[in-house]
Amino acid sequence: MQTYELIQKTRRLEPLCEEEIRFLVEGFTKGEIPDYMMSAWLMAVCCQGLTSEETVSLTLAMRDSGECLDLSPIGAVTADKHSTGGIGDKTTLLIAPIAAACGGYVPKMSGRGLGFTGGTIDKLESIPGFRTNLELDEFLEATRKTGCCIITQSGNLTPADKKLYALRNLTATVDSIPLICSSIMSKKLALGADCILLDVKYGSGAFMKTPEDAEILARLMVEVGKAAGKKCRAVITDMNAPLGAAVGNALEVAEVIRMLRGEVRNSLTDLATSLSAQMLVMSGKGDIVECRKMAEQAISSGAALEKLRIMIGMQGGERRVCDDPSLLPQAACQMTVKSESRGFVTAIQSEEIGLACLGLGAGRTAGRSAIDFGAGVEFARTVGDFVGQGDPLFTVYGANADLCADAAARIRRAITIKEAPAVQRPMIHKIIE
Ligand code: URA
């Protein structure tokens, strides 16, 4: 088989068979197919697309490029969840303990921040002492005992994706629905959970800018998951404004704790409850009405907070943060910005918020790998809220006054205030089963 011919076939829209796709993935992973040839094939995929059969073959070949976990020692139906990434997206930190408090089992491998979006692992590492690099047997045992455990991607899972993703990043080929689908789904399938819940985001703070594109990606991922024998569902959700009130690692953990203590309730609470309910339905815990009620009770009774506390302790973290979020890292400097006008907050450009937080040191940029865990922003008003002239609009947290002032100016420009409220979009656009 010649790589040259396979590139030409994809360029000419002639579908590749399973064997041809495996040849490409295995050859590239072993270093037998050079980067320049794989880049040409990736670019052909970007421009011409792949059929859903080709996407299934690509995903399965990527899954099989490395180790696949055996979750059977957990001894129960397991559920995984993936978000395509967003600003202030701390839903995993809520869903895992909520589902665990309702009898679900959530063994989760999460990622770090990517571009302007945050990552669950960075958020968890802001908790003093928290270990995200557990050994596999510790991971399985912690999930079996607690119902949830969240660690960083480890072991030799999907080496093909690691190599392909690095090449896509350098060759402007990230932005392709079949490539995004195979990258995400190969990792989910290698982890091996029985049920996979996908939160596919659209909007200014997401990789998919429109609900239509998000739906194409969601349908493809569900099809691939089902072809691999998994229970798979996708929820298409709005990421035009940041999720919840906080953006930034420790600030987001504090928001999660306050939410589970019942001190905060906003659109994030509703989304986390809906996603937890979907996960519980997939895990066979009841119908959607029963599971939603269970999820709500897990929050109101404090059972979900207790699960979070146990999970933090099992992973070596300071569990007292659940009683006192001020034990989380604090920024050296803070600056509150007040509204110059009165009216309703009608929009917050979430990509701008993500970039402002990157500038504050809340995420990684080229040449800077350390994160300022305390950095970020907390909104006193979010979309739909009324704000009076002189009322606090948001507070910026950072290492010094200059960083805070730059971010504050950028965030202020990203907020629109109008006399009349905007029509509210539902957080959940569609559910694909
Ligand atoms: N996240 C992934 O894991 N892969 C992609 O290709 C895009 C987002």
mmCIF file of C-alpha atoms in Angstrom, residues 37-266:
data_model
loop_
_atom_site.group_PDB
_atom_site.id
_atom_site.type_symbol
_atom_site.label_atom_id
_atom_site.label_comp_id
_atom_site.label_asym_id
_atom_site.label_seq_id
_atom_site.Cartn_x
_atom_site.Cartn_y
_atom_site.Cartn_z
ATOM 1 C CA MET A 37 2.926 12.800 4.099
ATOM 2 C CA MET A 38 0.559 12.619 7.088
ATOM 3 C CA SER A 39 0.167 16.423 6.964
ATOM 4 C CA ALA A 40 -0.862 16.162 3.324
ATOM 5 C CA TRP A 41 -3.453 13.502 4.186
ATOM 6 C CA LEU A 42 -4.774 15.578 7.129
ATOM 7 C CA MET A 43 -5.105 18.600 4.848
ATOM 8 C CA ALA A 44 -6.983 16.452 2.296
ATOM 9 C CA VAL A 45 -9.357 15.396 5.124
ATOM 10 C CA CYS A 46 -9.781 19.022 6.191
ATOM 11 C CA CYS A 47 -10.703 20.113 2.675
ATOM 12 C CA GLN A 48 -12.712 17.084 1.480
ATOM 13 C CA GLY A 49 -14.011 15.528 4.717
ATOM 14 C CA LEU A 50 -14.454 11.817 5.462
ATOM 15 C CA THR A 51 -17.540 9.605 5.298
ATOM 16 C CA SER A 52 -18.980 8.476 8.619
ATOM 17 C CA GLU A 53 -17.683 4.927 7.898
ATOM 18 C CA GLU A 54 -14.176 6.328 7.366
ATOM 19 C CA THR A 55 -14.497 8.355 10.610
ATOM 20 C CA VAL A 56 -15.489 5.193 12.523
ATOM 21 C CA SER A 57 -12.464 3.335 11.050
ATOM 22 C CA LEU A 58 -10.129 6.246 11.870
ATOM 23 C CA THR A 59 -11.408 6.472 15.476
ATOM 24 C CA LEU A 60 -11.089 2.719 16.091
ATOM 25 C CA ALA A 61 -7.587 2.621 14.575
ATOM 26 C CA MET A 62 -6.575 5.537 16.846
ATOM 27 C CA ARG A 63 -8.143 3.806 19.885
ATOM 28 C CA ASP A 64 -6.186 0.638 19.089
ATOM 29 C CA SER A 65 -2.872 2.492 18.650
ATOM 30 C CA GLY A 66 -2.186 2.091 22.401
ATOM 31 C CA GLU A 67 -3.486 0.648 25.623
ATOM 32 C CA CYS A 68 -7.264 0.328 26.306
ATOM 33 C CA LEU A 69 -8.282 0.364 29.965
ATOM 34 C CA ASP A 70 -10.227 -2.412 31.632
ATOM 35 C CA LEU A 71 -12.655 -0.783 34.061
ATOM 36 C CA SER A 72 -14.197 -4.097 35.192
ATOM 37 C CA PRO A 73 -12.505 -3.923 38.678
ATOM 38 C CA ILE A 74 -14.935 -1.049 39.424
ATOM 39 C CA GLY A 75 -17.691 -3.675 39.227
ATOM 40 C CA ALA A 76 -20.501 -1.361 38.072
ATOM 41 C CA VAL A 77 -21.819 0.488 35.030
ATOM 42 C CA THR A 78 -19.384 3.327 34.397
ATOM 43 C CA ALA A 79 -20.084 6.685 32.764
ATOM 44 C CA ASP A 80 -17.734 9.215 31.212
ATOM 45 C CA LYS A 81 -18.436 12.753 30.098
ATOM 46 C CA HIS A 82 -16.649 15.006 27.650
ATOM 47 C CA SER A 83 -17.043 18.704 26.995
ATOM 48 C CA THR A 84 -15.693 20.122 23.754
ATOM 49 C CA GLY A 85 -14.329 23.007 25.832
ATOM 50 C CA GLY A 86 -15.454 26.437 26.894
ATOM 51 C CA ILE A 87 -14.972 29.422 29.180
ATOM 52 C CA GLY A 88 -15.744 28.909 32.868
ATOM 53 C CA ASP A 89 -16.768 25.319 32.100
ATOM 54 C CA LYS A 90 -16.517 23.586 35.455
ATOM 55 C CA THR A 91 -19.396 21.142 34.817
ATOM 56 C CA THR A 92 -17.195 18.030 35.301
ATOM 57 C CA LEU A 93 -16.375 19.183 38.862
ATOM 58 C CA LEU A 94 -20.114 19.281 39.573
ATOM 59 C CA ILE A 95 -21.379 16.298 37.574
ATOM 60 C CA ALA A 96 -18.867 13.733 38.879
ATOM 61 C CA PRO A 97 -19.774 14.197 42.592
ATOM 62 C CA ILE A 98 -23.493 14.690 41.843
ATOM 63 C CA ALA A 99 -23.655 11.437 39.814
ATOM 64 C CA ALA A 100 -21.554 9.608 42.438
ATOM 65 C CA ALA A 101 -23.915 10.802 45.199
ATOM 66 C CA CYS A 102 -26.797 9.228 43.203
ATOM 67 C CA GLY A 103 -25.081 5.830 42.887
ATOM 68 C CA GLY A 104 -23.291 6.457 39.560
ATOM 69 C CA TYR A 105 -19.637 5.624 38.823
ATOM 70 C CA VAL A 106 -17.564 8.226 37.000
ATOM 71 C CA PRO A 107 -13.918 7.318 36.282
ATOM 72 C CA LYS A 108 -12.707 10.394 34.452
ATOM 73 C CA MET A 109 -9.527 11.317 32.614
ATOM 74 C CA SER A 110 -9.484 15.024 31.861
ATOM 75 C CA GLY A 111 -7.267 17.453 30.021
ATOM 76 C CA ARG A 112 -5.467 20.711 30.684
ATOM 77 C CA GLY A 113 -6.445 24.082 29.226
ATOM 78 C CA LEU A 114 -6.294 24.270 25.413
ATOM 79 C CA GLY A 115 -5.993 27.691 23.747
ATOM 80 C CA PHE A 116 -8.405 30.154 25.340
ATOM 81 C CA THR A 117 -10.445 27.386 27.052
ATOM 82 C CA GLY A 118 -9.804 26.088 30.578
ATOM 83 C CA GLY A 119 -9.037 22.478 31.582
ATOM 84 C CA THR A 120 -10.446 20.438 34.477
ATOM 85 C CA ILE A 121 -6.996 19.168 35.526
ATOM 86 C CA ASP A 122 -5.633 22.710 35.966
ATOM 87 C CA LYS A 123 -8.686 23.585 38.064
ATOM 88 C CA LEU A 124 -8.228 20.530 40.318
ATOM 89 C CA GLU A 125 -4.492 21.172 40.710
ATOM 90 C CA SER A 126 -5.345 24.560 42.244
ATOM 91 C CA ILE A 127 -6.556 22.611 45.328
ATOM 92 C CA PRO A 128 -3.520 22.357 47.651
ATOM 93 C CA GLY A 129 -2.031 18.839 47.524
ATOM 94 C CA PHE A 130 -4.469 17.459 44.903
ATOM 95 C CA ARG A 131 -2.866 14.653 42.838
ATOM 96 C CA THR A 132 -4.086 14.157 39.284
ATOM 97 C CA ASN A 133 -1.443 11.556 38.362
ATOM 98 C CA LEU A 134 -2.714 8.493 40.246
ATOM 99 C CA GLU A 135 -1.548 5.029 39.220
ATOM 100 C CA LEU A 136 -4.142 3.035 37.327
ATOM 101 C CA ASP A 137 -4.932 0.708 40.241
ATOM 102 C CA GLU A 138 -5.365 3.722 42.581
ATOM 103 C CA PHE A 139 -7.679 5.314 39.991
ATOM 104 C CA LEU A 140 -9.872 2.203 39.760
ATOM 105 C CA GLU A 141 -9.932 1.691 43.532
ATOM 106 C CA ALA A 142 -10.790 5.355 44.217
ATOM 107 C CA THR A 143 -13.671 5.197 41.689
ATOM 108 C CA ARG A 144 -14.931 1.907 43.163
ATOM 109 C CA LYS A 145 -14.902 3.345 46.699
ATOM 110 C CA THR A 146 -16.067 6.918 46.078
ATOM 111 C CA GLY A 147 -17.975 6.730 42.797
ATOM 112 C CA CYS A 148 -15.792 9.367 41.156
ATOM 113 C CA CYS A 149 -12.141 10.059 40.499
ATOM 114 C CA ILE A 150 -10.607 12.551 38.059
ATOM 115 C CA ILE A 151 -7.045 12.123 36.810
ATOM 116 C CA THR A 152 -4.891 13.405 33.978
ATOM 117 C CA GLN A 153 -4.499 11.392 30.759
ATOM 118 C CA SER A 154 -1.808 8.871 31.530
ATOM 119 C CA GLY A 155 -0.316 5.606 30.371
ATOM 120 C CA ASN A 156 0.026 4.740 26.736
ATOM 121 C CA LEU A 157 -3.530 5.681 25.749
ATOM 122 C CA THR A 158 -4.054 6.723 22.095
ATOM 123 C CA PRO A 159 -0.440 7.580 21.131
ATOM 124 C CA ALA A 160 -1.763 8.108 17.583
ATOM 125 C CA ASP A 161 -3.888 11.015 18.816
ATOM 126 C CA LYS A 162 -0.947 12.588 20.671
ATOM 127 C CA LYS A 163 1.164 12.571 17.472
ATOM 128 C CA LEU A 164 -1.684 13.546 15.170
ATOM 129 C CA TYR A 165 -2.871 16.370 17.437
ATOM 130 C CA ALA A 166 0.622 17.861 17.607
ATOM 131 C CA LEU A 167 0.871 17.731 13.793
ATOM 132 C CA ARG A 168 -2.627 19.213 13.339
ATOM 133 C CA ASN A 169 -1.699 22.086 15.646
ATOM 134 C CA LEU A 170 1.255 22.958 13.394
ATOM 135 C CA THR A 171 -0.459 22.465 10.030
ATOM 136 C CA ALA A 172 -3.782 24.341 10.469
ATOM 137 C CA THR A 173 -5.738 21.080 10.433
ATOM 138 C CA VAL A 174 -7.358 21.163 13.899
ATOM 139 C CA ASP A 175 -10.521 22.641 12.474
ATOM 140 C CA SER A 176 -12.086 19.543 10.867
ATOM 141 C CA ILE A 177 -15.203 17.792 12.165
ATOM 142 C CA PRO A 178 -14.082 14.164 11.391
ATOM 143 C CA LEU A 179 -10.624 14.863 12.874
ATOM 144 C CA ILE A 180 -12.055 16.452 16.041
ATOM 145 C CA CYS A 181 -14.531 13.558 16.344
ATOM 146 C CA SER A 182 -11.883 10.836 15.973
ATOM 147 C CA SER A 183 -9.494 12.636 18.363
ATOM 148 C CA ILE A 184 -12.090 12.964 21.141
ATOM 149 C CA MET A 185 -13.833 9.618 20.631
ATOM 150 C CA SER A 186 -10.629 7.543 20.370
ATOM 151 C CA LYS A 187 -9.650 8.792 23.862
ATOM 152 C CA LYS A 188 -13.136 8.145 25.272
ATOM 153 C CA LEU A 189 -13.201 4.616 23.796
ATOM 154 C CA ALA A 190 -9.703 3.802 25.093
ATOM 155 C CA LEU A 191 -10.793 4.812 28.612
ATOM 156 C CA GLY A 192 -13.493 2.183 28.259
ATOM 157 C CA ALA A 193 -16.553 3.533 30.146
ATOM 158 C CA ASP A 194 -19.882 1.884 29.276
ATOM 159 C CA CYS A 195 -21.688 5.201 28.736
ATOM 160 C CA ILE A 196 -20.353 8.367 27.122
ATOM 161 C CA LEU A 197 -22.102 11.715 27.586
ATOM 162 C CA LEU A 198 -20.901 14.451 25.238
ATOM 163 C CA ASP A 199 -21.414 18.152 25.956
ATOM 164 C CA VAL A 200 -20.901 19.736 22.532
ATOM 165 C CA LYS A 201 -20.633 23.488 22.843
ATOM 166 C CA TYR A 202 -21.305 26.178 20.274
ATOM 167 C CA GLY A 203 -20.823 29.933 20.356
ATOM 168 C CA SER A 204 -18.120 32.557 20.596
ATOM 169 C CA GLY A 205 -16.288 30.703 23.386
ATOM 170 C CA ALA A 206 -16.337 27.273 21.695
ATOM 171 C CA PHE A 207 -14.474 25.594 18.820
ATOM 172 C CA MET A 208 -17.838 25.172 16.987
ATOM 173 C CA LYS A 209 -19.223 28.636 16.366
ATOM 174 C CA THR A 210 -22.774 27.673 15.258
ATOM 175 C CA PRO A 211 -25.394 25.214 16.611
ATOM 176 C CA GLU A 212 -25.529 23.649 13.123
ATOM 177 C CA ASP A 213 -21.812 22.734 13.159
ATOM 178 C CA ALA A 214 -22.095 21.545 16.779
ATOM 179 C CA GLU A 215 -24.971 19.277 15.734
ATOM 180 C CA ILE A 216 -22.998 17.747 12.848
ATOM 181 C CA LEU A 217 -20.103 17.014 15.251
ATOM 182 C CA ALA A 218 -22.480 15.687 17.943
ATOM 183 C CA ARG A 219 -24.303 13.327 15.540
ATOM 184 C CA LEU A 220 -21.015 11.993 14.203
ATOM 185 C CA MET A 221 -19.607 11.376 17.706
ATOM 186 C CA VAL A 222 -22.795 9.569 18.798
ATOM 187 C CA GLU A 223 -22.675 7.424 15.642
ATOM 188 C CA VAL A 224 -19.023 6.517 16.266
ATOM 189 C CA GLY A 225 -19.712 5.727 19.952
ATOM 190 C CA LYS A 226 -22.609 3.457 19.032
ATOM 191 C CA ALA A 227 -20.571 1.745 16.290
ATOM 192 C CA ALA A 228 -18.029 0.949 19.032
ATOM 193 C CA GLY A 229 -20.755 -0.642 21.185
ATOM 194 C CA LYS A 230 -21.158 2.170 23.736
ATOM 195 C CA LYS A 231 -24.231 3.968 25.068
ATOM 196 C CA CYS A 232 -23.669 7.444 23.748
ATOM 197 C CA ARG A 233 -25.625 10.713 23.978
ATOM 198 C CA ALA A 234 -24.777 14.308 23.099
ATOM 199 C CA VAL A 235 -26.167 17.516 24.536
ATOM 200 C CA ILE A 236 -25.629 20.646 22.432
ATOM 201 C CA THR A 237 -25.136 23.643 24.729
ATOM 202 C CA ASP A 238 -24.683 27.398 24.443
ATOM 203 C CA MET A 239 -21.185 28.804 25.005
ATOM 204 C CA ASN A 240 -21.836 32.375 23.871
ATOM 205 C CA ALA A 241 -21.336 33.613 27.442
ATOM 206 C CA PRO A 242 -19.059 32.188 30.172
ATOM 207 C CA LEU A 243 -20.616 29.402 32.234
ATOM 208 C CA GLY A 244 -21.476 30.584 35.712
ATOM 209 C CA ALA A 245 -19.919 33.603 37.403
ATOM 210 C CA ALA A 246 -16.225 32.632 37.718
ATOM 211 C CA VAL A 247 -13.472 32.077 35.153
ATOM 212 C CA GLY A 248 -10.040 31.020 36.460
ATOM 213 C CA ASN A 249 -8.867 27.855 38.178
ATOM 214 C CA ALA A 250 -9.225 28.411 41.951
ATOM 215 C CA LEU A 251 -12.123 30.839 41.411
ATOM 216 C CA GLU A 252 -14.015 28.110 39.520
ATOM 217 C CA VAL A 253 -13.354 25.487 42.218
ATOM 218 C CA ALA A 254 -14.677 27.990 44.788
ATOM 219 C CA GLU A 255 -17.808 28.537 42.668
ATOM 220 C CA VAL A 256 -18.387 24.760 42.469
ATOM 221 C CA ILE A 257 -18.080 24.444 46.266
ATOM 222 C CA ARG A 258 -20.471 27.371 46.857
ATOM 223 C CA MET A 259 -22.928 25.837 44.395
ATOM 224 C CA LEU A 260 -22.807 22.450 46.129
ATOM 225 C CA ARG A 261 -23.266 24.252 49.473
ATOM 226 C CA GLY A 262 -26.433 25.824 48.026
ATOM 227 C CA GLU A 263 -25.018 29.367 48.297
ATOM 228 C CA VAL A 264 -25.031 30.086 44.530
ATOM 229 C CA ARG A 265 -27.577 29.148 41.883
ATOM 230 C CA ASN A 266 -27.285 30.209 38.259
#
